[in-house]
mmCIF file of C-alpha atoms in Angstrom:
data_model
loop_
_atom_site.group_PDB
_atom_site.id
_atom_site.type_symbol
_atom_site.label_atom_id
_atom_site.label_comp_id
_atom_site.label_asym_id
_atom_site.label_seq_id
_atom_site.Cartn_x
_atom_site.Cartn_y
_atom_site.Cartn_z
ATOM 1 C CA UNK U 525 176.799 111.393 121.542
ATOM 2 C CA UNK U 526 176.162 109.834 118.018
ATOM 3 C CA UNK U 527 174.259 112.508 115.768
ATOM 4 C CA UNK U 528 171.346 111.378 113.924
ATOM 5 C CA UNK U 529 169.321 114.422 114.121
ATOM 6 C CA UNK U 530 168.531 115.014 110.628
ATOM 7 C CA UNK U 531 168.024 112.853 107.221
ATOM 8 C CA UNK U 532 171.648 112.480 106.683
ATOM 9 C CA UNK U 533 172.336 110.373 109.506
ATOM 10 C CA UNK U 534 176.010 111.120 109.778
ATOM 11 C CA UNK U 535 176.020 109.144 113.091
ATOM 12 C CA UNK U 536 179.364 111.225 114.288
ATOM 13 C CA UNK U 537 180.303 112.627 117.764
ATOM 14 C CA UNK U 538 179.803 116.036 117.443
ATOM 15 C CA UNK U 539 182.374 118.518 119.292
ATOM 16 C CA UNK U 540 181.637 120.645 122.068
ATOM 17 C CA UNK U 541 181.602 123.166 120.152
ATOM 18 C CA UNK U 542 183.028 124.685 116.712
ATOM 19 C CA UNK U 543 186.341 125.266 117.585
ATOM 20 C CA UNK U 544 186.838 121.688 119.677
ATOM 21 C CA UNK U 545 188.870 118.868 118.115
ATOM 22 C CA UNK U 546 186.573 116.405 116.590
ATOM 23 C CA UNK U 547 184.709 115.057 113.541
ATOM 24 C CA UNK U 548 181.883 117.360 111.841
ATOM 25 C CA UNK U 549 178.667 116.170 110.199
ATOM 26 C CA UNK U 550 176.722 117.320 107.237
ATOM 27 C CA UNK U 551 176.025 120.910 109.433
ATOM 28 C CA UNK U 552 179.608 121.520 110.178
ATOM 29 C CA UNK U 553 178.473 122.329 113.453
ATOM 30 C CA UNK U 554 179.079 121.244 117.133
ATOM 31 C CA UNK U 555 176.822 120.787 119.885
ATOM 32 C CA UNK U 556 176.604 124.337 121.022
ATOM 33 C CA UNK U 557 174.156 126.397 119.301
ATOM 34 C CA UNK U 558 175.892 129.915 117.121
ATOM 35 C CA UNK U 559 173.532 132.170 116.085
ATOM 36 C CA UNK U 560 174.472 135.276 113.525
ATOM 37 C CA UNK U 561 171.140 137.319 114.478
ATOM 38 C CA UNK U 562 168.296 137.839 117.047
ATOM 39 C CA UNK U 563 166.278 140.744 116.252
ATOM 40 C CA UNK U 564 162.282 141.296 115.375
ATOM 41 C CA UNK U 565 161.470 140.628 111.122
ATOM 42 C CA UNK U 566 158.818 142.117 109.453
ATOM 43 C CA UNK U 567 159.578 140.234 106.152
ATOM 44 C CA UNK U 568 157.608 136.958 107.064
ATOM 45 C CA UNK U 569 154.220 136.033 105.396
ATOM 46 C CA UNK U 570 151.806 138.515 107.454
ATOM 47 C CA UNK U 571 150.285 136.244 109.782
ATOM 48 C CA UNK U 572 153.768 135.525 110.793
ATOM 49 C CA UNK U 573 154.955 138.601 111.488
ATOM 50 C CA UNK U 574 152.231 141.476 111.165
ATOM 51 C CA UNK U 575 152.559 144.782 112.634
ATOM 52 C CA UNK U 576 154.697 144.015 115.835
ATOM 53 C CA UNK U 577 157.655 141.487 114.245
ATOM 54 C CA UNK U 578 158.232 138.228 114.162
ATOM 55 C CA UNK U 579 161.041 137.910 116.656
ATOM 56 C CA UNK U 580 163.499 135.925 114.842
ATOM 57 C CA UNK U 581 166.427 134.078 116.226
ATOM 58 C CA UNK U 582 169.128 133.189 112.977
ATOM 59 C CA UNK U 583 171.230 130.083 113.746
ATOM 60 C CA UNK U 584 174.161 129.198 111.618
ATOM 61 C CA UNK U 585 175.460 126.519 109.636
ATOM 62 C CA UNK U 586 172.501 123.952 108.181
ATOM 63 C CA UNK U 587 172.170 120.530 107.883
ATOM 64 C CA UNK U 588 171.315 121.270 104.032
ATOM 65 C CA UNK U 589 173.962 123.134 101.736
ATOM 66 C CA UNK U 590 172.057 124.836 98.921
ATOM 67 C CA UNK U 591 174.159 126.521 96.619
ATOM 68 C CA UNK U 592 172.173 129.020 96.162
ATOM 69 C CA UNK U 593 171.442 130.074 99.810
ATOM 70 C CA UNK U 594 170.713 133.837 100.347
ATOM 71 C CA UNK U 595 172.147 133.115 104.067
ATOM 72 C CA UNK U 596 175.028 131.346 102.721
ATOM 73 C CA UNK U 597 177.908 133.344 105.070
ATOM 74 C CA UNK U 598 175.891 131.741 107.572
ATOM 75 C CA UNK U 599 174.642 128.384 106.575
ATOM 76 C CA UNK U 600 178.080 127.174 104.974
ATOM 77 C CA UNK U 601 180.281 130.076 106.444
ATOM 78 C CA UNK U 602 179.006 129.714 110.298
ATOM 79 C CA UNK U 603 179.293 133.188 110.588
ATOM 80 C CA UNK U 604 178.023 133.913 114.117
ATOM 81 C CA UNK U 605 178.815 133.289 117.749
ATOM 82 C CA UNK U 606 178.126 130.759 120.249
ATOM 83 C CA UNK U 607 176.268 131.080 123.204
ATOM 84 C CA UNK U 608 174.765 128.617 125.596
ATOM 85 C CA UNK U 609 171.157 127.811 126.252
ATOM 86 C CA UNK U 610 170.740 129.785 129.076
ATOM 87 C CA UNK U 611 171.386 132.667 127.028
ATOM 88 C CA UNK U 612 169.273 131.424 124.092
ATOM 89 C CA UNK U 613 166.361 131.402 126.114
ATOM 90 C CA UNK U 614 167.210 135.163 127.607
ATOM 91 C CA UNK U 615 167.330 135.907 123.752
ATOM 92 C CA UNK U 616 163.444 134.769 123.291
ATOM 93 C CA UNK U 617 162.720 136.480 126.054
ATOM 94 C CA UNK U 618 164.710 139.716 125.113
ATOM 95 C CA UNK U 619 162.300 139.981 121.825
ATOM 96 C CA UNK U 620 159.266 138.904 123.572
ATOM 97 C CA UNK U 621 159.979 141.986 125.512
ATOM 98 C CA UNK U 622 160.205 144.219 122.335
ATOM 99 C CA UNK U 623 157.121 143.124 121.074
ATOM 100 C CA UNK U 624 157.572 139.977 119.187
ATOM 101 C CA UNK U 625 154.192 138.015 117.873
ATOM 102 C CA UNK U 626 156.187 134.662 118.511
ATOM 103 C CA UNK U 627 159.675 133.340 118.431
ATOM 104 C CA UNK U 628 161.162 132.190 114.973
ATOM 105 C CA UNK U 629 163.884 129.978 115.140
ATOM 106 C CA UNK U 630 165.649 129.300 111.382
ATOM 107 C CA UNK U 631 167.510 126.713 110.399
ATOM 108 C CA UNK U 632 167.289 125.079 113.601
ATOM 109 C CA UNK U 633 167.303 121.409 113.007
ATOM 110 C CA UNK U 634 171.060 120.852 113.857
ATOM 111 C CA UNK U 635 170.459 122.352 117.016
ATOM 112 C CA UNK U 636 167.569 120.372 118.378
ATOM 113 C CA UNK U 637 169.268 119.248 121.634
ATOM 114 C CA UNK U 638 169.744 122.712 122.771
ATOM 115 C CA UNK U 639 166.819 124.031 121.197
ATOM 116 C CA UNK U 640 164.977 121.522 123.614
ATOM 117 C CA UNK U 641 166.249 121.984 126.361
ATOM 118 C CA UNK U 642 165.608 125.639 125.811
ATOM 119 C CA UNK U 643 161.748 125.196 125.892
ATOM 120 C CA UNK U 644 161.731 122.805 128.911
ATOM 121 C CA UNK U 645 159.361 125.849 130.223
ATOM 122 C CA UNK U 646 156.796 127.330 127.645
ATOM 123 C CA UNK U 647 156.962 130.717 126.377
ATOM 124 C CA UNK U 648 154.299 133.221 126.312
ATOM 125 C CA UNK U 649 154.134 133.455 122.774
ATOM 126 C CA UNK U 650 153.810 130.813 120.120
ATOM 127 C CA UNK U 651 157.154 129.165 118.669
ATOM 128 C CA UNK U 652 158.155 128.982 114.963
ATOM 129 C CA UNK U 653 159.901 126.370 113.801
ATOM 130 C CA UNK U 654 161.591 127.763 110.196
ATOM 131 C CA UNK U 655 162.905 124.840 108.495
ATOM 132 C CA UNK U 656 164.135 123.169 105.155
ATOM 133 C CA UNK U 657 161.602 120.284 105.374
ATOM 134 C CA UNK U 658 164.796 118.178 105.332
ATOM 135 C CA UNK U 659 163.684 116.640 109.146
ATOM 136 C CA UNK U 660 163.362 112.882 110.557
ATOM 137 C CA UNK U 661 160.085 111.819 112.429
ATOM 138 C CA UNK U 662 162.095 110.985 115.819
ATOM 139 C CA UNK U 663 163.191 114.416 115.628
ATOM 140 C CA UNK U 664 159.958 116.389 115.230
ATOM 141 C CA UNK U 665 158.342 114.093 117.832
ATOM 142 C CA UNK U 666 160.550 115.058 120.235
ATOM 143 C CA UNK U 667 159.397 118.657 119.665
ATOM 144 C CA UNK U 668 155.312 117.962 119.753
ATOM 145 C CA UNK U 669 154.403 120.434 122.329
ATOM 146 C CA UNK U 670 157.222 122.597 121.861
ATOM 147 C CA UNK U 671 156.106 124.222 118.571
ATOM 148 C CA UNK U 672 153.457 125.517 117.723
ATOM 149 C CA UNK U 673 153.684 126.619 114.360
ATOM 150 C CA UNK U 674 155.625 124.804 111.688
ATOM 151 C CA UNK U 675 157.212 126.558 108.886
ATOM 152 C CA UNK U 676 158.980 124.185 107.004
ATOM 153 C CA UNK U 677 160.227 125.055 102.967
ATOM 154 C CA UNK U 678 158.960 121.965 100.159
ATOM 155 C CA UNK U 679 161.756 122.963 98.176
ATOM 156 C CA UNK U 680 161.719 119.859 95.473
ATOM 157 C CA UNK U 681 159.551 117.824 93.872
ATOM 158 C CA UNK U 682 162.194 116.701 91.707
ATOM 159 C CA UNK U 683 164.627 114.699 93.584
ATOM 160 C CA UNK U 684 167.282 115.020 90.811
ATOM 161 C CA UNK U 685 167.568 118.703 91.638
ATOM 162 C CA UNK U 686 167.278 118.016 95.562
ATOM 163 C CA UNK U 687 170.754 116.373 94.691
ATOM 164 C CA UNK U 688 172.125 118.475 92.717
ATOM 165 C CA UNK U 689 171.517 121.969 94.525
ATOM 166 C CA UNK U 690 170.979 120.781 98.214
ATOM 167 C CA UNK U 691 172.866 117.542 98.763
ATOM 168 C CA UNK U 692 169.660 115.947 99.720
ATOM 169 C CA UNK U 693 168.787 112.518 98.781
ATOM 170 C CA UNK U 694 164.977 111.673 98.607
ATOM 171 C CA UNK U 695 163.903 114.946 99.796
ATOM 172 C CA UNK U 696 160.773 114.778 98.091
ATOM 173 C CA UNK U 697 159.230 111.655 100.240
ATOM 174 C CA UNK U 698 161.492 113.021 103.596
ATOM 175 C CA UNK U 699 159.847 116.400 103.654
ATOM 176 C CA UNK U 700 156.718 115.301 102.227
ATOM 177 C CA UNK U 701 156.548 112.794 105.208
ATOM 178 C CA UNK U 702 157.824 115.546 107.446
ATOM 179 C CA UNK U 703 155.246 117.865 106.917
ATOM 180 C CA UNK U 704 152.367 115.302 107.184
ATOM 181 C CA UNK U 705 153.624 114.814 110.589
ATOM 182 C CA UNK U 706 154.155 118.923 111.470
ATOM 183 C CA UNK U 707 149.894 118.824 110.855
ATOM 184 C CA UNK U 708 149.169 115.751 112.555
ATOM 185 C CA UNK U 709 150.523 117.354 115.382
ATOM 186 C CA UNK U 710 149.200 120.811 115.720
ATOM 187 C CA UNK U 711 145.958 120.454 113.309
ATOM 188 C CA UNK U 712 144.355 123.208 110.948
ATOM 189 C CA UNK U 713 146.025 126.403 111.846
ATOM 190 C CA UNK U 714 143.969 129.170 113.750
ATOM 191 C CA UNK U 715 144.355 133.193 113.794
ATOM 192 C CA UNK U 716 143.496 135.365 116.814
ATOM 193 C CA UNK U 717 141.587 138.504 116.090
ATOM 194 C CA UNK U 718 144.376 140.357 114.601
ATOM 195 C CA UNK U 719 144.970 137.806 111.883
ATOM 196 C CA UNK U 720 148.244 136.268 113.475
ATOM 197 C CA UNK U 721 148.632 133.056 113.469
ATOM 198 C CA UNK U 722 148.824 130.762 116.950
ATOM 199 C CA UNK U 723 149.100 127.357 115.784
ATOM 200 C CA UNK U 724 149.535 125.395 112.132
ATOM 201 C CA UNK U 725 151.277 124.584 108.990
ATOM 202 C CA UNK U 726 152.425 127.036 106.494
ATOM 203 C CA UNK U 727 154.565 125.348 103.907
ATOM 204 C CA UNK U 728 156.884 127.760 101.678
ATOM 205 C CA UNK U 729 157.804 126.871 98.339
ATOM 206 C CA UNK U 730 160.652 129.132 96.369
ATOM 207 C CA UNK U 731 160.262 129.403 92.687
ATOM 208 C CA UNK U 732 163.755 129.039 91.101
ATOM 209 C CA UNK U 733 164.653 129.935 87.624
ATOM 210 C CA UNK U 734 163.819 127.015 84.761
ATOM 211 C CA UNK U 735 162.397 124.913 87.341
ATOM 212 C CA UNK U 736 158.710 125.771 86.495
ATOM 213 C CA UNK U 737 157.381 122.047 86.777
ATOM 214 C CA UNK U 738 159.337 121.201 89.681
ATOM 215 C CA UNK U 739 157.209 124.144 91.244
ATOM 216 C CA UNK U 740 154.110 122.166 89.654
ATOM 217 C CA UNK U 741 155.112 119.018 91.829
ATOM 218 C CA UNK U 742 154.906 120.524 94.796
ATOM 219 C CA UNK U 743 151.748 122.486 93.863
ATOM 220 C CA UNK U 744 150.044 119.212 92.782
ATOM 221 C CA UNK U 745 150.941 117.635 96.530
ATOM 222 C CA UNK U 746 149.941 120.351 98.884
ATOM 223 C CA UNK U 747 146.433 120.470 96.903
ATOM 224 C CA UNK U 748 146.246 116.609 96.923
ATOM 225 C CA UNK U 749 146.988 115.604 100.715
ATOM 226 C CA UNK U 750 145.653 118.955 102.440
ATOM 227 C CA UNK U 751 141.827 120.723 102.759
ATOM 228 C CA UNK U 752 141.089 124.346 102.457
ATOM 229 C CA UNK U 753 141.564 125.325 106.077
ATOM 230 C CA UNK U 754 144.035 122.673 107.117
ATOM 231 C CA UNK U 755 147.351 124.564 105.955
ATOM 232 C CA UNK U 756 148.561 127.439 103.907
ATOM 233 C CA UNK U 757 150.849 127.710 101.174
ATOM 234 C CA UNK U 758 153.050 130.373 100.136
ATOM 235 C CA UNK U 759 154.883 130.840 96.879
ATOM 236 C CA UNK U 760 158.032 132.918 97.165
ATOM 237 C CA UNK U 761 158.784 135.450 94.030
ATOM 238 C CA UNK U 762 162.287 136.445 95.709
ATOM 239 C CA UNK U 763 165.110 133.986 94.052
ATOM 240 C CA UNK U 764 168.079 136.146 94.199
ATOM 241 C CA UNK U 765 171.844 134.051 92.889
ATOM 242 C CA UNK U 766 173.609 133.842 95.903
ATOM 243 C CA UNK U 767 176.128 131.518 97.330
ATOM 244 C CA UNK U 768 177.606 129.346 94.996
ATOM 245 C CA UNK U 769 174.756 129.633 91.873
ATOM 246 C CA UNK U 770 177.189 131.083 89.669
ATOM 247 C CA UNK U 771 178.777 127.606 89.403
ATOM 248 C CA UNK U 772 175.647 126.998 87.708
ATOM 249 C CA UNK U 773 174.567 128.904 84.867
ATOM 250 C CA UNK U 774 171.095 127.433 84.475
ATOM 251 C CA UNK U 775 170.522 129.149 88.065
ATOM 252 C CA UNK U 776 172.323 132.222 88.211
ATOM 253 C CA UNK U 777 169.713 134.478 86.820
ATOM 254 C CA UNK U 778 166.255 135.717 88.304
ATOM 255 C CA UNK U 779 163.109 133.852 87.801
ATOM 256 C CA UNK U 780 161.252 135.470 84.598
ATOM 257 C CA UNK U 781 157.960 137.214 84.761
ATOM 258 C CA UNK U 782 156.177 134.170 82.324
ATOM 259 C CA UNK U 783 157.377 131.691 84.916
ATOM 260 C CA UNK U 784 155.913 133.163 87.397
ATOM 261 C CA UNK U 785 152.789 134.169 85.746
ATOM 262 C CA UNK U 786 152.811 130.720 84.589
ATOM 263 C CA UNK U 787 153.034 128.718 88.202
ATOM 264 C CA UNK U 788 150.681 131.687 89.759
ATOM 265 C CA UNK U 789 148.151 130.826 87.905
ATOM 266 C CA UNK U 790 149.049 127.100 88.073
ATOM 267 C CA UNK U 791 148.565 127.778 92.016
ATOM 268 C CA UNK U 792 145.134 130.127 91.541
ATOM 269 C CA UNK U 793 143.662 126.738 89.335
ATOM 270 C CA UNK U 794 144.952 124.319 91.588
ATOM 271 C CA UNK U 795 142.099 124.211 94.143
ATOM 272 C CA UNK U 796 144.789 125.680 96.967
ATOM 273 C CA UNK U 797 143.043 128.255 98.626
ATOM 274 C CA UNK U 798 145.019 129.676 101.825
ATOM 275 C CA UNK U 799 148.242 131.068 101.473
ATOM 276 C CA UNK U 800 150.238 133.991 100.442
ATOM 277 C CA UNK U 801 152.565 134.547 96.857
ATOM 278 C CA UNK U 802 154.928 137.080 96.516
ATOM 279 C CA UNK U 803 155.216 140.403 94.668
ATOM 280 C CA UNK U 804 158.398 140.340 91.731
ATOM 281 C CA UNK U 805 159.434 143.062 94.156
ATOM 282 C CA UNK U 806 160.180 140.720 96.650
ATOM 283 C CA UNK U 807 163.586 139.681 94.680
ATOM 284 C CA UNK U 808 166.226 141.677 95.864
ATOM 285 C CA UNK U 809 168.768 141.529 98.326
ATOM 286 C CA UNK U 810 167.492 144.484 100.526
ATOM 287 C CA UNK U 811 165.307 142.118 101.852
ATOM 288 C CA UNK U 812 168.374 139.940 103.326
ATOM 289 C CA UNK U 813 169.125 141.002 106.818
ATOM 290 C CA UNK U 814 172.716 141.679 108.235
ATOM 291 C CA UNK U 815 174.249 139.232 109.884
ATOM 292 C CA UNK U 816 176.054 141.338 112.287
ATOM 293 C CA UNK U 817 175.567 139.581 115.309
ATOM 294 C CA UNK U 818 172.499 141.928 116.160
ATOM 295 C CA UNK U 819 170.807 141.033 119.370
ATOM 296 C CA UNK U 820 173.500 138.305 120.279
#
């Protein structure tokens, strides 16, 4: 089966499975889904995970390859193990079980098929689908019903950087497009009592170090195409250099405390009024779980 899942199109005939004889796309992946970690979160933006957890199922390899991924052993590494959907869907149902407000699936885009078929049957709780933005319209149609909360990243507004640190040509317009489409299907987003979130759109934006008006961009475009009440927004304090950002000296250093007094209050003026930013506290690598094959 020709792969066209994502943006990049690749178009090849994805193995089996990782170790099967056969050509790779962008995700270095086969068809069978490997997944580093299943275990409840309590790091997500409140609504998302709030007292209980957000129970949060880690898939590996991506069809995106930032250099400067804080999950980089398992989005370029594939650090994990492969298990089939019958098991994946035990997994949901295994944190469900423990208490989880919904099911969080991250960086699942190259694993659609299985994904799919593993919500033929609804779940009690609502599904989170935790993406780079970087997603095709036949893709996320294919998944209207399915999801009920989208959580995609609007990483660039700069397209020149998309390139450059993601391998991702027009991201700007692709995940702009994308997320129009994750709100035209699921609306304004609604709480229940407790303040957790059942359905929407909350788009996450990470501040990265002297890119202060690429931040802008994306600022400027979530106030200009969405209401107060339709989505929320949440700026990320918590750029750590991981990965491959010391092959880039311009990014291998923490965001300062003037650029991110400078975009916060670019964000408080900007008319945006739901959403969540992040304390300086929040950038450190404590807060990156262990891929240890917990709950696998």
């Amino acid at each position: 089966m020709e792969c066209y899942v994502c943006p990049h199109r690749c178009g090849v005939d994805r193995p089996a499975d990782m170790h099967a004889e056969g050509i790779f796309g962008s995700c270095h992946c086969g068809i069978k889904p490997i997944v580093a970690r299943a275990a409840l979160h309590f790091w997500e933006e409140p609504c998302i995970s709030g007292e209980k957890g957000s129970g949060t199922v880690f898939f590996s390899g991506c069809n995106l390859h930032c250099v400067f991924c804080q999950n980089y052993e398992i989005s370029s590494l594939n650090k994990g193990k492969e298990i089939t959907v019958q098991r994946l869907r035990e997994i949901y149902f295994e944190l469900i079980a423990q208490g989880a407000n919904n099911i969080n699936l991250v960086t699942p885009t190259h694993f659609t098929h299985a994904i799919l078929e593993s919500l033929k049957e609804p779940l009690p709780v609502p599904v989170v689908y935790n993406t780079s933005g970087f997603e095709t319209l036949d893709t996320l149609r294919k998944l209207k019903g399915k999801v009920q909360i989208w959580l995609p990243d609007l990483k660039y507004s700069d397209d020149l950087a998309a390139i450059k640190y993601s391998n991702a040509p027009s991201y700007f317009r692709i995940a702009t497009d994308a997320i129009k489409e994750m709100f035209k299907q699921v609306g304004p987003y609604k709480l229940d009592g407790n303040g957790i979130m059942q359905s929407g759109v909350i788009i996450r934006h990470l501040l990265m170090p002297g890119m202060v008006q690429n931040t802008k961009g994306v600022i400027d475009w979530v106030a200009k195409n969405f209401k107060p009440g339709e989505v929320m927004f949440s700026l990320m304090h918590q750029y750590v250099p991981c990965g491959r950002a010391a092959d880039y000296p311009e990014i291998n250093r923490r965001v300062t405390d003037e650029e991110y007094a400078e975009v916060e209050k670019y964000l408080f003026d900007s008319g945006i009024e739901d959403g969540f930013v992040q304390e300086d506290e929040s950038a450190c690598e404590d807060f990156i779980p262990k891929f240890d094959g917990t709950g696998v």
